[in-house]
XYZ file of C-alpha atoms in Angstrom:
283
model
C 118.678 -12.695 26.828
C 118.334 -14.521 23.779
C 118.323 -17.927 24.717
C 115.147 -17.701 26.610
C 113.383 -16.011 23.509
C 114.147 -19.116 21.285
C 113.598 -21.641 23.778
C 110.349 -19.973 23.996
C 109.886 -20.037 20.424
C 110.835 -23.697 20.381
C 108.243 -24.455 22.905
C 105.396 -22.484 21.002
C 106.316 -24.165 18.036
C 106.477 -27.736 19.642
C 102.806 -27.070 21.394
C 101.480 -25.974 17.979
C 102.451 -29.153 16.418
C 101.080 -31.244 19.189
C 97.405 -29.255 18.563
C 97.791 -29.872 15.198
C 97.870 -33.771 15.459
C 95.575 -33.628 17.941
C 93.352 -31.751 15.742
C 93.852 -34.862 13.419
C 93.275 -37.086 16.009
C 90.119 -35.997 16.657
C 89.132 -35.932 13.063
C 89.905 -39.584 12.744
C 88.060 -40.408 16.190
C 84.959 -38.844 14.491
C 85.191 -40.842 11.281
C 85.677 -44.094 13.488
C 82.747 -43.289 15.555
C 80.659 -42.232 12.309
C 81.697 -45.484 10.694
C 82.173 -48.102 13.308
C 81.387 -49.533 16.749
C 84.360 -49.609 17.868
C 84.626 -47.200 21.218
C 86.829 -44.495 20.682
C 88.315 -41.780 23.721
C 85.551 -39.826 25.585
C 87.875 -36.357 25.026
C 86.696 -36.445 21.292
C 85.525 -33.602 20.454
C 81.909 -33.446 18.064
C 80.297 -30.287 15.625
C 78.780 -30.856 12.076
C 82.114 -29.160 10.692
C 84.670 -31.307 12.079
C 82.471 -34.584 11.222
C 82.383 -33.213 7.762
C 86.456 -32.648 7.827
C 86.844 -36.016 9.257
C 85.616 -37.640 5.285
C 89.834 -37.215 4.417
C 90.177 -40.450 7.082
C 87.822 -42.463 5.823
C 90.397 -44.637 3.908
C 92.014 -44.697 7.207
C 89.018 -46.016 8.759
C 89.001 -48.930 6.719
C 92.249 -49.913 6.708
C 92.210 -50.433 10.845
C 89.003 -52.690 9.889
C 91.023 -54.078 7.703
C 93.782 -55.021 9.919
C 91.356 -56.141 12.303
C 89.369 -58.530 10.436
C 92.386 -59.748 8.897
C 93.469 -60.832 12.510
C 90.476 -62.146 13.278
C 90.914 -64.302 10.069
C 94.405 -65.707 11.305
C 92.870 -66.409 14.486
C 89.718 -68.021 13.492
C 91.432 -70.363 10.696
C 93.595 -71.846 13.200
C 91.013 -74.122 14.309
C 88.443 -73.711 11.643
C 87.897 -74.668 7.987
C 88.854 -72.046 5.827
C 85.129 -71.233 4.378
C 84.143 -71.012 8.083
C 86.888 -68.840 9.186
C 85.595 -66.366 6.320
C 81.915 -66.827 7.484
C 83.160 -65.511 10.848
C 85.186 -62.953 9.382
C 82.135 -61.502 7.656
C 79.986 -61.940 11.187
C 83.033 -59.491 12.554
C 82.764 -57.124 9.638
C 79.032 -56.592 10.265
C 79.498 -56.117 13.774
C 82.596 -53.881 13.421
C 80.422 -51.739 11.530
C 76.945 -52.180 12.056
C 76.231 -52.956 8.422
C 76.556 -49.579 7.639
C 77.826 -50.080 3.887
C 75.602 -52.924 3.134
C 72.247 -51.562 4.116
C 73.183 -48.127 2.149
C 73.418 -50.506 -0.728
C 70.040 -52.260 -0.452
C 68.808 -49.053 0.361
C 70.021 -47.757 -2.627
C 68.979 -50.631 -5.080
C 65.363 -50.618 -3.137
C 65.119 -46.749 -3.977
C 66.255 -46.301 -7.667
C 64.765 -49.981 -8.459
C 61.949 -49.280 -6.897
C 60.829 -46.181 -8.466
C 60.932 -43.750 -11.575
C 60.337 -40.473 -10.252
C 63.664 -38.825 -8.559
C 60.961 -37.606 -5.062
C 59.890 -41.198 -4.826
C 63.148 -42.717 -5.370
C 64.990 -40.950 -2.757
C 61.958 -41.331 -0.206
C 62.001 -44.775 -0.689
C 66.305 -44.921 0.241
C 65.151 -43.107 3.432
C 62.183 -45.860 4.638
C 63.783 -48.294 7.361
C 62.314 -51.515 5.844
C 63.642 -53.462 2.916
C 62.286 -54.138 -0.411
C 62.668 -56.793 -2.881
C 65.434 -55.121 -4.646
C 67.425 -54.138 -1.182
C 67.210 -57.872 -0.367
C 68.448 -59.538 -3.986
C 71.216 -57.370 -4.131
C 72.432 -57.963 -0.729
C 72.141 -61.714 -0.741
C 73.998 -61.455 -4.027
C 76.436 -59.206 -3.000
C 77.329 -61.372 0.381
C 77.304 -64.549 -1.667
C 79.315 -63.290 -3.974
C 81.626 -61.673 -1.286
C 81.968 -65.330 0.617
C 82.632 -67.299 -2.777
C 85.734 -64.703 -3.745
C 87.533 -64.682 -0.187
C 87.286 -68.280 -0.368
C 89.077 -68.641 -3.788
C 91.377 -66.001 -2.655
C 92.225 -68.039 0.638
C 92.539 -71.344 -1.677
C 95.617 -69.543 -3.579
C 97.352 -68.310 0.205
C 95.989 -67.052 3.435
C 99.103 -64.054 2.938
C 96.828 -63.222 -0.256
C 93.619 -62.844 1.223
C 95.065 -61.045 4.286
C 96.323 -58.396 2.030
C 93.207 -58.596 -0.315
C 91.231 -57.958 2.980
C 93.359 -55.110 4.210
C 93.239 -53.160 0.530
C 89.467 -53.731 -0.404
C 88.778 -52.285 3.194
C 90.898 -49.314 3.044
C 90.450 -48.902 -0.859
C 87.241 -48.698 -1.838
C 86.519 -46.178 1.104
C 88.682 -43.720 -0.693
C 86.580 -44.380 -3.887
C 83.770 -43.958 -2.071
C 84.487 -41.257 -0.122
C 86.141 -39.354 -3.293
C 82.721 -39.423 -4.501
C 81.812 -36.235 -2.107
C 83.956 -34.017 -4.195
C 82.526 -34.217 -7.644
C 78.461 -34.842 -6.957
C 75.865 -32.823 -5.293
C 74.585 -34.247 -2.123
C 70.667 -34.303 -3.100
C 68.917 -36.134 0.432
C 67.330 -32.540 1.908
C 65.917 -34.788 5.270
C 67.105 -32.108 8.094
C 67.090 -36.064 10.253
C 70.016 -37.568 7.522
C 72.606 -39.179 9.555
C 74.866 -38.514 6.332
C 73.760 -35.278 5.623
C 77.095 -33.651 8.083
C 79.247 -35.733 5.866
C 78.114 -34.305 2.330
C 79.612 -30.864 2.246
C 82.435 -29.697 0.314
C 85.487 -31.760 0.296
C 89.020 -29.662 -0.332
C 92.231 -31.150 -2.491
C 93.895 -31.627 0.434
C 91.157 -34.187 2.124
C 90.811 -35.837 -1.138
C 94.576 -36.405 -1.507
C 94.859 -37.521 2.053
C 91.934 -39.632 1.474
C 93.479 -41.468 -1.462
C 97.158 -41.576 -0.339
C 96.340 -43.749 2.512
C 93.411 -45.923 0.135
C 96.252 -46.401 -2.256
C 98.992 -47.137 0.275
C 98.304 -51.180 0.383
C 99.070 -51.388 -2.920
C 102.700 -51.317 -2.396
C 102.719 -55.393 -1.945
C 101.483 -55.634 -5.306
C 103.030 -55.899 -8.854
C 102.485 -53.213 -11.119
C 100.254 -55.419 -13.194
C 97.959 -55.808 -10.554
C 98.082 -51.910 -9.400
C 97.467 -50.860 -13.075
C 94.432 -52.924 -13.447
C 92.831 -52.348 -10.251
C 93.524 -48.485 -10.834
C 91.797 -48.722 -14.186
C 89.032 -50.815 -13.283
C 87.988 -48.552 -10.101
C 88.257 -45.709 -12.056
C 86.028 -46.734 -14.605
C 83.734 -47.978 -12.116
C 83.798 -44.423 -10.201
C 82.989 -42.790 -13.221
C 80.132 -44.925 -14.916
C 78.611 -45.028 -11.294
C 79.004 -41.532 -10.686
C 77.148 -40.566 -14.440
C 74.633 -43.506 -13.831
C 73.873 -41.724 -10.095
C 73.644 -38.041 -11.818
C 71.004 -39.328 -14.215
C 69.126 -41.380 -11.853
C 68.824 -38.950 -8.664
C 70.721 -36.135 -9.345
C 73.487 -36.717 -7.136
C 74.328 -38.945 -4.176
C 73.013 -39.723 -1.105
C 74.708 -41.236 1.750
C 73.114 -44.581 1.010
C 74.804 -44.208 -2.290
C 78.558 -43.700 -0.512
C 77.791 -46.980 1.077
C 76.594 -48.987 -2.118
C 79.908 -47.311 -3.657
C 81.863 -48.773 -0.826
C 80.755 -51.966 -1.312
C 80.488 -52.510 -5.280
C 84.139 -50.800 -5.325
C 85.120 -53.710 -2.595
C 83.402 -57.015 -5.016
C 85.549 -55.299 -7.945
C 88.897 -55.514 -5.955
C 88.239 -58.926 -4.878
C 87.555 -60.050 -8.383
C 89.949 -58.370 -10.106
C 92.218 -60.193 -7.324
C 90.791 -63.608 -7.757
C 91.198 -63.044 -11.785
C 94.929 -62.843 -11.316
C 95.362 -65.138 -8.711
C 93.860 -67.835 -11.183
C 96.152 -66.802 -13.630
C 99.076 -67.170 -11.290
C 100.303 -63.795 -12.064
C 99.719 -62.949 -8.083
C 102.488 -65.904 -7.677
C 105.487 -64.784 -5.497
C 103.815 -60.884 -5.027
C 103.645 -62.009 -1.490
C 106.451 -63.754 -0.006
């Protein structure tokens, strides 16, 4: 009579661990969706809630972009110059994700550059078009962008693989850590961010920067410690700099995060790399 009973209890056990990842599953299918093109399985399941939970994968997120442009990189420079091979790489970025990151930036610099009053400046991140400021900063920040890949590919294509992959997946989790220590201060009831800006829990945030952190494992300590440092600082100064400037964040601020955390791990890259402490981290 027993036997049944803890088969049984086997098989309830077994089913509620396969709900479980499916639950996760379905979280990560909504942060794909949220932050990329890329089709994911018609069974996912959508509310406000879950899209909000999903903010623990976003880290996740960019590390399959990461992996992904970093194939498209291997394929492309097989019959390309390097410098083209990046420009490509870049094209795939922006169509991976729609330019999601990069016009939250420009909106962001057109908004707080744009204005002094906090009603204004936030008003202005929300208006489709782009300003002066939106459009300096992105050139800039895509110029910029190009010229560092290309010094990182001059030093080894295994180096700017892995730089790809971590400056992805990384500086999402700085991003995305940003939800759990700022206000979220857009009230538009139309904000396509506005599901993403509630609470965040210690677990999501830990989950969030366990997998952001995870590519660092190819890389000395020297390079882990200063990247670690210099993001932090970053994430702090930009978070205090945000708080006196609008209050808070805005979604359009997660993206210009994103992207300003992504330059810093390519230069701080490029910096070692030219001091030849990156030598042999990659075999």
């Amino acid at each position: 009579m027993t036997k049944p009973i803890k088969e049984m209890s086997t098989g309830q056990l077994t089913q509620q661990l396969f709900e479980k990842l499916k639950a996760q599953l379905n979280l990560f299918y909504l942060a794909l969706s949220f932050f990329t093109r890329i089709p994911v399985p018609k069974t996912m399941f959508y509310s406000e809630a879950l899209l909000s939970r999903s903010n623990q994968y976003f880290s996740l997120v960019g590390l399959v972009i990461g992996l992904l442009l970093a194939l498209s990189y291997a394929s492309f420079s097989a019959f390309v110059p390097i410098n083209i091979a990046i420009l490509l790489v870049m094209g795939v970025s922006l169509l991976l994700t729609g330019a999601f990151h990069e016009d939250g930036l420009a909106d962001m610099a057109d908004g707080i550059g744009g204005a002094f009053a906090i009603e204004k400046r936030l008003s202005i991140m929300k208006d489709s078009r782009i300003g002066t400021y939106g459009a300096v900063t992105l050139i800039i920040a895509l110029l910029l962008k190009f010229t560092l890949l290309v010094e990182l590919a001059k030093q080894d294509s295994n180096h700017l693989l892995l730089a790809i992959v971590l400056a992805e997946c990384l500086s999402r989790a700085i991003a995305g850590s940003l939800i759990s220590s700022m206000p979220y201060v857009c009230d538009s009831e139309h904000s396509k961010s506005k599901p993403l800006a509630q609470a965040q829990s210690s677990s999501e945030l830990s989950i969030l920067l366990l997998i952001g952190i995870s590519p660092l494992i190819f890389y000395s300590s020297e390079v882990i410690l200063c990247l670690v440092l210099i993001l932090f600082v970053f994430r702090r100064l930009f978070k205090q700099w945000l708080l006196a400037k609008i209050g808070g964040f805005t979604g359009d601020c997660l993206g210009a995060a994103q992207q300003i955390s992504q330059l810093l791990i390519y230069l701080t890259l490029v910096s070692f790399a030219n001091k030849d402490i990156l030598s042999g981290v990659v075999g």
